Amino acid sequence: MIKDAIQMNKSEQAQIKELKANIDGVHRFTDGTDKYGMLIIARGELLFFQENDKGLLCEISARYSLINPKTIKQWDNGDKISEEEKDQILAKIIHFYKIAYKNDLTVYKE
């Protein structure tokens, strides 16, 4: 079971690395000196988000324009995301999602 989790993590890291390098397809934004990227993947169940040289995957429902903030946990470089940083990331994702996909992204609340 642990082995599967490690392999999945490596797979996710490889996917994020590929998306960070992808010039075509990923929505790109600049805000001041910061650069961002975003792409809905996995049949609308995951969202790739990039901030400068860091990337992450989080759960969304593109069909219902919902995001699960509990899945914003860690950058691809291994840095854990604090609650304060999560709120900032979530605000950026919601802002850029509206520009990229012309829909308001709503935070999923249990």
PDB file of N, CA and C in Angstrom:
ATOM      1  N   MET A   1       0.832  -1.195   0.000  1.00  0.00           N
ATOM      2  CA  MET A   1       0.000   0.000   0.000  1.00  0.00           C
ATOM      3  C   MET A   1       0.878   1.261   0.000  1.00  0.00           C
ATOM      4  N   ILE A   2       1.891   1.300   0.839  1.00  0.00           N
ATOM      5  CA  ILE A   2       2.779   2.453   0.872  1.00  0.00           C
ATOM      6  C   ILE A   2       3.499   2.593  -0.461  1.00  0.00           C
ATOM      7  N   LYS A   3       3.880   1.472  -1.042  1.00  0.00           N
ATOM      8  CA  LYS A   3       4.564   1.491  -2.326  1.00  0.00           C
ATOM      9  C   LYS A   3       3.701   2.163  -3.394  1.00  0.00           C
ATOM     10  N   ASP A   4       2.402   1.852  -3.421  1.00  0.00           N
ATOM     11  CA  ASP A   4       1.484   2.476  -4.373  1.00  0.00           C
ATOM     12  C   ASP A   4       1.416   3.981  -4.165  1.00  0.00           C
ATOM     13  N   ALA A   5       1.407   4.399  -2.906  1.00  0.00           N
ATOM     14  CA  ALA A   5       1.337   5.834  -2.612  1.00  0.00           C
ATOM     15  C   ALA A   5       2.589   6.537  -3.131  1.00  0.00           C
ATOM     16  N   ILE A   6       3.759   5.897  -2.966  1.00  0.00           N
ATOM     17  CA  ILE A   6       5.000   6.490  -3.445  1.00  0.00           C
ATOM     18  C   ILE A   6       4.986   6.571  -4.964  1.00  0.00           C
ATOM     19  N   GLN A   7       4.541   5.506  -5.631  1.00  0.00           N
ATOM     20  CA  GLN A   7       4.479   5.507  -7.087  1.00  0.00           C
ATOM     21  C   GLN A   7       3.507   6.570  -7.584  1.00  0.00           C
ATOM     22  N   MET A   8       2.374   6.688  -6.933  1.00  0.00           N
ATOM     23  CA  MET A   8       1.399   7.702  -7.336  1.00  0.00           C
ATOM     24  C   MET A   8       2.014   9.093  -7.183  1.00  0.00           C
ATOM     25  N   ASN A   9       2.735   9.306  -6.104  1.00  0.00           N
ATOM     26  CA  ASN A   9       3.364  10.591  -5.867  1.00  0.00           C
ATOM     27  C   ASN A   9       4.389  10.892  -6.958  1.00  0.00           C
ATOM     28  N   LYS A  10       5.165   9.896  -7.342  1.00  0.00           N
ATOM     29  CA  LYS A  10       6.140  10.077  -8.416  1.00  0.00           C
ATOM     30  C   LYS A  10       5.422  10.371  -9.732  1.00  0.00           C
ATOM     31  N   SER A  11       4.318   9.711  -9.939  1.00  0.00           N
ATOM     32  CA  SER A  11       3.523   9.932 -11.146  1.00  0.00           C
ATOM     33  C   SER A  11       2.975  11.355 -11.176  1.00  0.00           C
ATOM     34  N   GLU A  12       2.460  11.792 -10.039  1.00  0.00           N
ATOM     35  CA  GLU A  12       1.951  13.165  -9.946  1.00  0.00           C
ATOM     36  C   GLU A  12       3.071  14.175 -10.167  1.00  0.00           C
ATOM     37  N   GLN A  13       4.227  13.912  -9.578  1.00  0.00           N
ATOM     38  CA  GLN A  13       5.355  14.828  -9.749  1.00  0.00           C
ATOM     39  C   GLN A  13       5.790  14.890 -11.211  1.00  0.00           C
ATOM     40  N   ALA A  14       5.803  13.751 -11.883  1.00  0.00           N
ATOM     41  CA  ALA A  14       6.166  13.724 -13.305  1.00  0.00           C
ATOM     42  C   ALA A  14       5.141  14.488 -14.131  1.00  0.00           C
ATOM     43  N   GLN A  15       3.860  14.319 -13.786  1.00  0.00           N
ATOM     44  CA  GLN A  15       2.800  15.023 -14.498  1.00  0.00           C
ATOM     45  C   GLN A  15       2.922  16.532 -14.296  1.00  0.00           C
ATOM     46  N   ILE A  16       3.187  16.954 -13.074  1.00  0.00           N
ATOM     47  CA  ILE A  16       3.342  18.377 -12.780  1.00  0.00           C
ATOM     48  C   ILE A  16       4.561  18.938 -13.523  1.00  0.00           C
ATOM     49  N   LYS A  17       5.657  18.192 -13.525  1.00  0.00           N
ATOM     50  CA  LYS A  17       6.862  18.639 -14.225  1.00  0.00           C
ATOM     51  C   LYS A  17       6.569  18.845 -15.713  1.00  0.00           C
ATOM     52  N   GLU A  18       5.848  17.919 -16.301  1.00  0.00           N
ATOM     53  CA  GLU A  18       5.488  18.026 -17.717  1.00  0.00           C
ATOM     54  C   GLU A  18       4.590  19.237 -17.962  1.00  0.00           C
ATOM     55  N   LEU A  19       3.612  19.452 -17.098  1.00  0.00           N
ATOM     56  CA  LEU A  19       2.689  20.578 -17.256  1.00  0.00           C
ATOM     57  C   LEU A  19       3.395  21.913 -17.055  1.00  0.00           C
ATOM     58  N   LYS A  20       4.355  21.965 -16.130  1.00  0.00           N
ATOM     59  CA  LYS A  20       5.089  23.214 -15.910  1.00  0.00           C
ATOM     60  C   LYS A  20       5.886  23.599 -17.155  1.00  0.00           C
ATOM     61  N   ALA A  21       6.353  22.620 -17.886  1.00  0.00           N
ATOM     62  CA  ALA A  21       7.137  22.883 -19.096  1.00  0.00           C
ATOM     63  C   ALA A  21       6.262  23.094 -20.330  1.00  0.00           C
ATOM     64  N   ASN A  22       4.981  22.757 -20.233  1.00  0.00           N
ATOM     65  CA  ASN A  22       4.067  22.823 -21.367  1.00  0.00           C
ATOM     66  C   ASN A  22       3.719  24.276 -21.697  1.00  0.00           C
ATOM     67  N   ILE A  23       4.082  24.682 -22.871  1.00  0.00           N
ATOM     68  CA  ILE A  23       3.779  26.048 -23.312  1.00  0.00           C
ATOM     69  C   ILE A  23       2.388  26.102 -23.931  1.00  0.00           C
ATOM     70  N   ASP A  24       2.021  25.074 -24.670  1.00  0.00           N
ATOM     71  CA  ASP A  24       0.710  25.010 -25.316  1.00  0.00           C
ATOM     72  C   ASP A  24      -0.281  24.290 -24.410  1.00  0.00           C
ATOM     73  N   GLY A  25      -1.482  24.803 -24.324  1.00  0.00           N
ATOM     74  CA  GLY A  25      -2.536  24.135 -23.572  1.00  0.00           C
ATOM     75  C   GLY A  25      -2.745  24.663 -22.169  1.00  0.00           C
ATOM     76  N   VAL A  26      -1.665  24.927 -21.454  1.00  0.00           N
ATOM     77  CA  VAL A  26      -1.779  25.448 -20.090  1.00  0.00           C
ATOM     78  C   VAL A  26      -2.048  26.942 -20.172  1.00  0.00           C
ATOM     79  N   HIS A  27      -3.053  27.397 -19.445  1.00  0.00           N
ATOM     80  CA  HIS A  27      -3.343  28.835 -19.386  1.00  0.00           C
ATOM     81  C   HIS A  27      -2.242  29.509 -18.578  1.00  0.00           C
ATOM     82  N   ARG A  28      -1.662  30.561 -19.128  1.00  0.00           N
ATOM     83  CA  ARG A  28      -0.550  31.267 -18.481  1.00  0.00           C
ATOM     84  C   ARG A  28      -0.959  32.693 -18.132  1.00  0.00           C
ATOM     85  N   PHE A  29      -0.518  33.142 -16.954  1.00  0.00           N
ATOM     86  CA  PHE A  29      -0.851  34.477 -16.460  1.00  0.00           C
ATOM     87  C   PHE A  29       0.375  35.091 -15.803  1.00  0.00           C
ATOM     88  N   THR A  30       0.427  36.419 -15.815  1.00  0.00           N
ATOM     89  CA  THR A  30       1.464  37.155 -15.107  1.00  0.00           C
ATOM     90  C   THR A  30       0.783  38.180 -14.211  1.00  0.00           C
ATOM     91  N   ASP A  31       1.224  38.235 -12.960  1.00  0.00           N
ATOM     92  CA  ASP A  31       0.699  39.200 -11.996  1.00  0.00           C
ATOM     93  C   ASP A  31       1.911  39.843 -11.319  1.00  0.00           C
ATOM     94  N   GLY A  32       2.257  41.050 -11.759  1.00  0.00           N
ATOM     95  CA  GLY A  32       3.480  41.686 -11.269  1.00  0.00           C
ATOM     96  C   GLY A  32       4.669  40.893 -11.774  1.00  0.00           C
ATOM     97  N   THR A  33       5.496  40.421 -10.847  1.00  0.00           N
ATOM     98  CA  THR A  33       6.647  39.607 -11.230  1.00  0.00           C
ATOM     99  C   THR A  33       6.363  38.108 -11.128  1.00  0.00           C
ATOM    100  N   ASP A  34       5.170  37.742 -10.658  1.00  0.00           N
ATOM    101  CA  ASP A  34       4.809  36.331 -10.496  1.00  0.00           C
ATOM    102  C   ASP A  34       4.169  35.782 -11.762  1.00  0.00           C
ATOM    103  N   LYS A  35       4.491  34.517 -12.052  1.00  0.00           N
ATOM    104  CA  LYS A  35       3.932  33.834 -13.214  1.00  0.00           C
ATOM    105  C   LYS A  35       3.116  32.637 -12.737  1.00  0.00           C
ATOM    106  N   TYR A  36       1.960  32.438 -13.381  1.00  0.00           N
ATOM    107  CA  TYR A  36       1.044  31.379 -12.986  1.00  0.00           C
ATOM    108  C   TYR A  36       0.644  30.540 -14.198  1.00  0.00           C
ATOM    109  N   GLY A  37       0.270  29.298 -13.917  1.00  0.00           N
ATOM    110  CA  GLY A  37      -0.254  28.411 -14.937  1.00  0.00           C
ATOM    111  C   GLY A  37      -1.414  27.624 -14.368  1.00  0.00           C
ATOM    112  N   MET A  38      -2.350  27.235 -15.247  1.00  0.00           N
ATOM    113  CA  MET A  38      -3.531  26.502 -14.790  1.00  0.00           C
ATOM    114  C   MET A  38      -4.069  25.647 -15.922  1.00  0.00           C
ATOM    115  N   LEU A  39      -4.513  24.419 -15.566  1.00  0.00           N
ATOM    116  CA  LEU A  39      -5.127  23.540 -16.549  1.00  0.00           C
ATOM    117  C   LEU A  39      -6.006  22.522 -15.849  1.00  0.00           C
ATOM    118  N   ILE A  40      -7.215  22.350 -16.344  1.00  0.00           N
ATOM    119  CA  ILE A  40      -8.100  21.286 -15.870  1.00  0.00           C
ATOM    120  C   ILE A  40      -7.623  19.988 -16.516  1.00  0.00           C
ATOM    121  N   ILE A  41      -7.443  18.950 -15.699  1.00  0.00           N
ATOM    122  CA  ILE A  41      -7.000  17.651 -16.209  1.00  0.00           C
ATOM    123  C   ILE A  41      -7.852  16.532 -15.620  1.00  0.00           C
ATOM    124  N   ALA A  42      -7.581  15.304 -16.053  1.00  0.00           N
ATOM    125  CA  ALA A  42      -8.233  14.095 -15.524  1.00  0.00           C
ATOM    126  C   ALA A  42      -9.754  14.172 -15.636  1.00  0.00           C
ATOM    127  N   ARG A  43     -10.223  14.441 -16.832  1.00  0.00           N
ATOM    128  CA  ARG A  43     -11.667  14.518 -17.115  1.00  0.00           C
ATOM    129  C   ARG A  43     -12.385  15.515 -16.211  1.00  0.00           C
ATOM    130  N   GLY A  44     -11.692  16.583 -15.855  1.00  0.00           N
ATOM    131  CA  GLY A  44     -12.309  17.642 -15.058  1.00  0.00           C
ATOM    132  C   GLY A  44     -12.333  17.377 -13.574  1.00  0.00           C
ATOM    133  N   GLU A  45     -11.528  16.420 -13.114  1.00  0.00           N
ATOM    134  CA  GLU A  45     -11.510  16.074 -11.695  1.00  0.00           C
ATOM    135  C   GLU A  45     -10.304  16.630 -10.954  1.00  0.00           C
ATOM    136  N   LEU A  46      -9.306  17.078 -11.701  1.00  0.00           N
ATOM    137  CA  LEU A  46      -8.098  17.646 -11.101  1.00  0.00           C
ATOM    138  C   LEU A  46      -7.769  18.965 -11.768  1.00  0.00           C
ATOM    139  N   LEU A  47      -7.096  19.804 -11.014  1.00  0.00           N
ATOM    140  CA  LEU A  47      -6.643  21.085 -11.534  1.00  0.00           C
ATOM    141  C   LEU A  47      -5.149  21.204 -11.280  1.00  0.00           C
ATOM    142  N   PHE A  48      -4.404  21.494 -12.331  1.00  0.00           N
ATOM    143  CA  PHE A  48      -2.995  21.820 -12.220  1.00  0.00           C
ATOM    144  C   PHE A  48      -2.899  23.317 -11.974  1.00  0.00           C
ATOM    145  N   PHE A  49      -2.105  23.702 -10.967  1.00  0.00           N
ATOM    146  CA  PHE A  49      -1.876  25.114 -10.679  1.00  0.00           C
ATOM    147  C   PHE A  49      -0.388  25.312 -10.470  1.00  0.00           C
ATOM    148  N   GLN A  50       0.155  26.338 -11.107  1.00  0.00           N
ATOM    149  CA  GLN A  50       1.570  26.656 -10.996  1.00  0.00           C
ATOM    150  C   GLN A  50       1.738  28.097 -10.546  1.00  0.00           C
ATOM    151  N   GLU A  51       2.634  28.288  -9.591  1.00  0.00           N
ATOM    152  CA  GLU A  51       3.018  29.622  -9.144  1.00  0.00           C
ATOM    153  C   GLU A  51       4.538  29.705  -9.251  1.00  0.00           C
ATOM    154  N   ASN A  52       5.009  30.495 -10.202  1.00  0.00           N
ATOM    155  CA  ASN A  52       6.437  30.604 -10.494  1.00  0.00           C
ATOM    156  C   ASN A  52       7.005  29.215 -10.791  1.00  0.00           C
ATOM    157  N   ASP A  53       7.945  28.721  -9.990  1.00  0.00           N
ATOM    158  CA  ASP A  53       8.544  27.415 -10.284  1.00  0.00           C
ATOM    159  C   ASP A  53       7.925  26.274  -9.484  1.00  0.00           C
ATOM    160  N   LYS A  54       6.858  26.528  -8.726  1.00  0.00           N
ATOM    161  CA  LYS A  54       6.198  25.500  -7.915  1.00  0.00           C
ATOM    162  C   LYS A  54       4.873  25.110  -8.570  1.00  0.00           C
ATOM    163  N   GLY A  55       4.500  23.843  -8.425  1.00  0.00           N
ATOM    164  CA  GLY A  55       3.231  23.388  -8.972  1.00  0.00           C
ATOM    165  C   GLY A  55       2.524  22.459  -8.006  1.00  0.00           C
ATOM    166  N   LEU A  56       1.218  22.286  -8.230  1.00  0.00           N
ATOM    167  CA  LEU A  56       0.429  21.364  -7.424  1.00  0.00           C
ATOM    168  C   LEU A  56      -0.762  20.870  -8.233  1.00  0.00           C
ATOM    169  N   LEU A  57      -1.355  19.800  -7.733  1.00  0.00           N
ATOM    170  CA  LEU A  57      -2.615  19.293  -8.259  1.00  0.00           C
ATOM    171  C   LEU A  57      -3.615  19.327  -7.117  1.00  0.00           C
ATOM    172  N   CYS A  58      -4.853  19.721  -7.417  1.00  0.00           N
ATOM    173  CA  CYS A  58      -5.903  19.689  -6.408  1.00  0.00           C
ATOM    174  C   CYS A  58      -7.190  19.197  -7.060  1.00  0.00           C
ATOM    175  N   GLU A  59      -8.123  18.747  -6.228  1.00  0.00           N
ATOM    176  CA  GLU A  59      -9.384  18.203  -6.719  1.00  0.00           C
ATOM    177  C   GLU A  59     -10.371  19.320  -7.023  1.00  0.00           C
ATOM    178  N   ILE A  60     -11.000  19.175  -8.182  1.00  0.00           N
ATOM    179  CA  ILE A  60     -12.089  20.071  -8.558  1.00  0.00           C
ATOM    180  C   ILE A  60     -13.186  19.246  -9.223  1.00  0.00           C
ATOM    181  N   SER A  61     -14.292  19.884  -9.450  1.00  0.00           N
ATOM    182  CA  SER A  61     -15.325  19.360 -10.337  1.00  0.00           C
ATOM    183  C   SER A  61     -15.558  20.443 -11.375  1.00  0.00           C
ATOM    184  N   ALA A  62     -14.978  20.250 -12.549  1.00  0.00           N
ATOM    185  CA  ALA A  62     -15.153  21.240 -13.610  1.00  0.00           C
ATOM    186  C   ALA A  62     -16.624  21.331 -14.009  1.00  0.00           C
ATOM    187  N   ARG A  63     -17.311  20.224 -13.951  1.00  0.00           N
ATOM    188  CA  ARG A  63     -18.724  20.194 -14.331  1.00  0.00           C
ATOM    189  C   ARG A  63     -19.563  21.109 -13.451  1.00  0.00           C
ATOM    190  N   TYR A  64     -19.268  21.104 -12.159  1.00  0.00           N
ATOM    191  CA  TYR A  64     -20.048  21.908 -11.209  1.00  0.00           C
ATOM    192  C   TYR A  64     -19.294  23.161 -10.742  1.00  0.00           C
ATOM    193  N   SER A  65     -18.115  23.403 -11.283  1.00  0.00           N
ATOM    194  CA  SER A  65     -17.270  24.551 -10.916  1.00  0.00           C
ATOM    195  C   SER A  65     -17.037  24.623  -9.407  1.00  0.00           C
ATOM    196  N   LEU A  66     -16.584  23.489  -8.858  1.00  0.00           N
ATOM    197  CA  LEU A  66     -16.285  23.392  -7.427  1.00  0.00           C
ATOM    198  C   LEU A  66     -14.827  23.030  -7.222  1.00  0.00           C
ATOM    199  N   ILE A  67     -14.239  23.545  -6.151  1.00  0.00           N
ATOM    200  CA  ILE A  67     -12.882  23.180  -5.767  1.00  0.00           C
ATOM    201  C   ILE A  67     -12.885  22.703  -4.328  1.00  0.00           C
ATOM    202  N   ASN A  68     -12.112  21.652  -4.047  1.00  0.00           N
ATOM    203  CA  ASN A  68     -11.987  21.127  -2.691  1.00  0.00           C
ATOM    204  C   ASN A  68     -10.690  21.670  -2.091  1.00  0.00           C
ATOM    205  N   PRO A  69     -10.771  22.675  -1.219  1.00  0.00           N
ATOM    206  CA  PRO A  69      -9.550  23.285  -0.670  1.00  0.00           C
ATOM    207  C   PRO A  69      -8.736  22.341   0.208  1.00  0.00           C
ATOM    208  N   LYS A  70      -9.356  21.284   0.728  1.00  0.00           N
ATOM    209  CA  LYS A  70      -8.631  20.337   1.575  1.00  0.00           C
ATOM    210  C   LYS A  70      -7.554  19.591   0.791  1.00  0.00           C
ATOM    211  N   THR A  71      -7.652  19.613  -0.540  1.00  0.00           N
ATOM    212  CA  THR A  71      -6.680  18.891  -1.365  1.00  0.00           C
ATOM    213  C   THR A  71      -5.495  19.773  -1.771  1.00  0.00           C
ATOM    214  N   ILE A  72      -5.483  21.009  -1.322  1.00  0.00           N
ATOM    215  CA  ILE A  72      -4.333  21.907  -1.545  1.00  0.00           C
ATOM    216  C   ILE A  72      -3.423  21.722  -0.341  1.00  0.00           C
ATOM    217  N   LYS A  73      -2.434  20.812  -0.478  1.00  0.00           N
ATOM    218  CA  LYS A  73      -1.641  20.411   0.676  1.00  0.00           C
ATOM    219  C   LYS A  73      -0.151  20.642   0.527  1.00  0.00           C
ATOM    220  N   GLN A  74       0.374  20.445  -0.697  1.00  0.00           N
ATOM    221  CA  GLN A  74       1.823  20.401  -0.850  1.00  0.00           C
ATOM    222  C   GLN A  74       2.219  20.794  -2.266  1.00  0.00           C
ATOM    223  N   TRP A  75       3.333  21.524  -2.372  1.00  0.00           N
ATOM    224  CA  TRP A  75       3.905  21.854  -3.674  1.00  0.00           C
ATOM    225  C   TRP A  75       4.689  20.653  -4.188  1.00  0.00           C
ATOM    226  N   ASP A  76       4.940  20.641  -5.472  1.00  0.00           N
ATOM    227  CA  ASP A  76       5.690  19.527  -6.059  1.00  0.00           C
ATOM    228  C   ASP A  76       7.136  19.450  -5.576  1.00  0.00           C
ATOM    229  N   ASN A  77       7.666  20.516  -5.002  1.00  0.00           N
ATOM    230  CA  ASN A  77       9.029  20.493  -4.463  1.00  0.00           C
ATOM    231  C   ASN A  77       9.072  19.928  -3.045  1.00  0.00           C
ATOM    232  N   GLY A  78       7.910  19.508  -2.519  1.00  0.00           N
ATOM    233  CA  GLY A  78       7.832  18.907  -1.193  1.00  0.00           C
ATOM    234  C   GLY A  78       7.431  19.861  -0.091  1.00  0.00           C
ATOM    235  N   ASP A  79       7.423  21.166  -0.365  1.00  0.00           N
ATOM    236  CA  ASP A  79       7.034  22.143   0.659  1.00  0.00           C
ATOM    237  C   ASP A  79       5.563  21.980   1.020  1.00  0.00           C
ATOM    238  N   LYS A  80       5.309  21.858   2.318  1.00  0.00           N
ATOM    239  CA  LYS A  80       3.931  21.805   2.812  1.00  0.00           C
ATOM    240  C   LYS A  80       3.307  23.193   2.702  1.00  0.00           C
ATOM    241  N   ILE A  81       1.998  23.228   2.515  1.00  0.00           N
ATOM    242  CA  ILE A  81       1.272  24.487   2.374  1.00  0.00           C
ATOM    243  C   ILE A  81       0.531  24.773   3.676  1.00  0.00           C
ATOM    244  N   SER A  82       0.813  25.923   4.276  1.00  0.00           N
ATOM    245  CA  SER A  82       0.152  26.320   5.523  1.00  0.00           C
ATOM    246  C   SER A  82      -1.287  26.755   5.220  1.00  0.00           C
ATOM    247  N   GLU A  83      -2.081  26.874   6.263  1.00  0.00           N
ATOM    248  CA  GLU A  83      -3.472  27.320   6.092  1.00  0.00           C
ATOM    249  C   GLU A  83      -3.524  28.727   5.500  1.00  0.00           C
ATOM    250  N   GLU A  84      -2.624  29.595   5.956  1.00  0.00           N
ATOM    251  CA  GLU A  84      -2.585  30.966   5.439  1.00  0.00           C
ATOM    252  C   GLU A  84      -2.225  30.969   3.952  1.00  0.00           C
ATOM    253  N   GLU A  85      -1.206  30.180   3.596  1.00  0.00           N
ATOM    254  CA  GLU A  85      -0.804  30.099   2.190  1.00  0.00           C
ATOM    255  C   GLU A  85      -1.910  29.465   1.354  1.00  0.00           C
ATOM    256  N   LYS A  86      -2.613  28.474   1.924  1.00  0.00           N
ATOM    257  CA  LYS A  86      -3.703  27.815   1.212  1.00  0.00           C
ATOM    258  C   LYS A  86      -4.782  28.832   0.828  1.00  0.00           C
ATOM    259  N   ASP A  87      -5.102  29.725   1.749  1.00  0.00           N
ATOM    260  CA  ASP A  87      -6.105  30.757   1.465  1.00  0.00           C
ATOM    261  C   ASP A  87      -5.654  31.664   0.317  1.00  0.00           C
ATOM    262  N   GLN A  88      -4.373  31.998   0.295  1.00  0.00           N
ATOM    263  CA  GLN A  88      -3.839  32.846  -0.779  1.00  0.00           C
ATOM    264  C   GLN A  88      -3.855  32.102  -2.114  1.00  0.00           C
ATOM    265  N   ILE A  89      -3.465  30.833  -2.091  1.00  0.00           N
ATOM    266  CA  ILE A  89      -3.471  30.014  -3.308  1.00  0.00           C
ATOM    267  C   ILE A  89      -4.894  29.871  -3.825  1.00  0.00           C
ATOM    268  N   LEU A  90      -5.820  29.591  -2.931  1.00  0.00           N
ATOM    269  CA  LEU A  90      -7.227  29.425  -3.305  1.00  0.00           C
ATOM    270  C   LEU A  90      -7.767  30.688  -3.968  1.00  0.00           C
ATOM    271  N   ALA A  91      -7.431  31.837  -3.419  1.00  0.00           N
ATOM    272  CA  ALA A  91      -7.879  33.112  -4.006  1.00  0.00           C
ATOM    273  C   ALA A  91      -7.308  33.283  -5.413  1.00  0.00           C
ATOM    274  N   LYS A  92      -6.036  32.931  -5.604  1.00  0.00           N
ATOM    275  CA  LYS A  92      -5.413  33.028  -6.935  1.00  0.00           C
ATOM    276  C   LYS A  92      -6.080  32.058  -7.909  1.00  0.00           C
ATOM    277  N   ILE A  93      -6.310  30.822  -7.462  1.00  0.00           N
ATOM    278  CA  ILE A  93      -6.949  29.831  -8.330  1.00  0.00           C
ATOM    279  C   ILE A  93      -8.322  30.319  -8.767  1.00  0.00           C
ATOM    280  N   ILE A  94      -9.125  30.802  -7.828  1.00  0.00           N
ATOM    281  CA  ILE A  94     -10.474  31.290  -8.154  1.00  0.00           C
ATOM    282  C   ILE A  94     -10.394  32.451  -9.143  1.00  0.00           C
ATOM    283  N   HIS A  95      -9.468  33.362  -8.926  1.00  0.00           N
ATOM    284  CA  HIS A  95      -9.292  34.524  -9.801  1.00  0.00           C
ATOM    285  C   HIS A  95      -8.919  34.088 -11.228  1.00  0.00           C
ATOM    286  N   PHE A  96      -7.897  33.256 -11.346  1.00  0.00           N
ATOM    287  CA  PHE A  96      -7.423  32.854 -12.672  1.00  0.00           C
ATOM    288  C   PHE A  96      -8.371  31.866 -13.350  1.00  0.00           C
ATOM    289  N   TYR A  97      -9.086  31.057 -12.576  1.00  0.00           N
ATOM    290  CA  TYR A  97     -10.062  30.121 -13.147  1.00  0.00           C
ATOM    291  C   TYR A  97     -11.146  30.891 -13.899  1.00  0.00           C
ATOM    292  N   LYS A  98     -11.603  31.984 -13.310  1.00  0.00           N
ATOM    293  CA  LYS A  98     -12.633  32.831 -13.944  1.00  0.00           C
ATOM    294  C   LYS A  98     -12.133  33.363 -15.288  1.00  0.00           C
ATOM    295  N   ILE A  99     -10.884  33.783 -15.342  1.00  0.00           N
ATOM    296  CA  ILE A  99     -10.317  34.308 -16.581  1.00  0.00           C
ATOM    297  C   ILE A  99     -10.142  33.186 -17.614  1.00  0.00           C
ATOM    298  N   ALA A 100      -9.615  32.046 -17.177  1.00  0.00           N
ATOM    299  CA  ALA A 100      -9.309  30.945 -18.093  1.00  0.00           C
ATOM    300  C   ALA A 100     -10.556  30.225 -18.592  1.00  0.00           C
ATOM    301  N   TYR A 101     -11.499  29.968 -17.706  1.00  0.00           N
ATOM    302  CA  TYR A 101     -12.628  29.105 -18.042  1.00  0.00           C
ATOM    303  C   TYR A 101     -13.986  29.803 -18.043  1.00  0.00           C
ATOM    304  N   LYS A 102     -13.993  31.106 -17.786  1.00  0.00           N
ATOM    305  CA  LYS A 102     -15.219  31.916 -17.854  1.00  0.00           C
ATOM    306  C   LYS A 102     -16.315  31.434 -16.909  1.00  0.00           C
ATOM    307  N   ASN A 103     -15.911  30.775 -15.817  1.00  0.00           N
ATOM    308  CA  ASN A 103     -16.854  30.312 -14.800  1.00  0.00           C
ATOM    309  C   ASN A 103     -16.362  30.725 -13.424  1.00  0.00           C
ATOM    310  N   ASP A 104     -17.298  30.962 -12.517  1.00  0.00           N
ATOM    311  CA  ASP A 104     -16.937  31.226 -11.123  1.00  0.00           C
ATOM    312  C   ASP A 104     -16.700  29.884 -10.444  1.00  0.00           C
ATOM    313  N   LEU A 105     -15.562  29.731  -9.802  1.00  0.00           N
ATOM    314  CA  LEU A 105     -15.229  28.523  -9.082  1.00  0.00           C
ATOM    315  C   LEU A 105     -15.669  28.697  -7.642  1.00  0.00           C
ATOM    316  N   THR A 106     -16.462  27.773  -7.160  1.00  0.00           N
ATOM    317  CA  THR A 106     -17.003  27.829  -5.801  1.00  0.00           C
ATOM    318  C   THR A 106     -16.251  26.854  -4.903  1.00  0.00           C
ATOM    319  N   VAL A 107     -16.017  27.259  -3.673  1.00  0.00           N
ATOM    320  CA  VAL A 107     -15.338  26.392  -2.711  1.00  0.00           C
ATOM    321  C   VAL A 107     -16.320  25.371  -2.194  1.00  0.00           C
ATOM    322  N   TYR A 108     -15.920  24.099  -2.287  1.00  0.00           N
ATOM    323  CA  TYR A 108     -16.741  22.994  -1.786  1.00  0.00           C
ATOM    324  C   TYR A 108     -16.665  22.980  -0.277  1.00  0.00           C
ATOM    325  N   LYS A 109     -17.824  22.985   0.370  1.00  0.00           N
ATOM    326  CA  LYS A 109     -17.893  22.926   1.838  1.00  0.00           C
ATOM    327  C   LYS A 109     -18.696  21.702   2.230  1.00  0.00           C
ATOM    328  N   GLU A 110     -18.137  20.948   3.165  1.00  0.00           N
ATOM    329  CA  GLU A 110     -18.822  19.734   3.622  1.00  0.00           C
ATOM    330  C   GLU A 110     -19.895  20.047   4.613  1.00  0.00           C
TER     331      GLU A 110
END
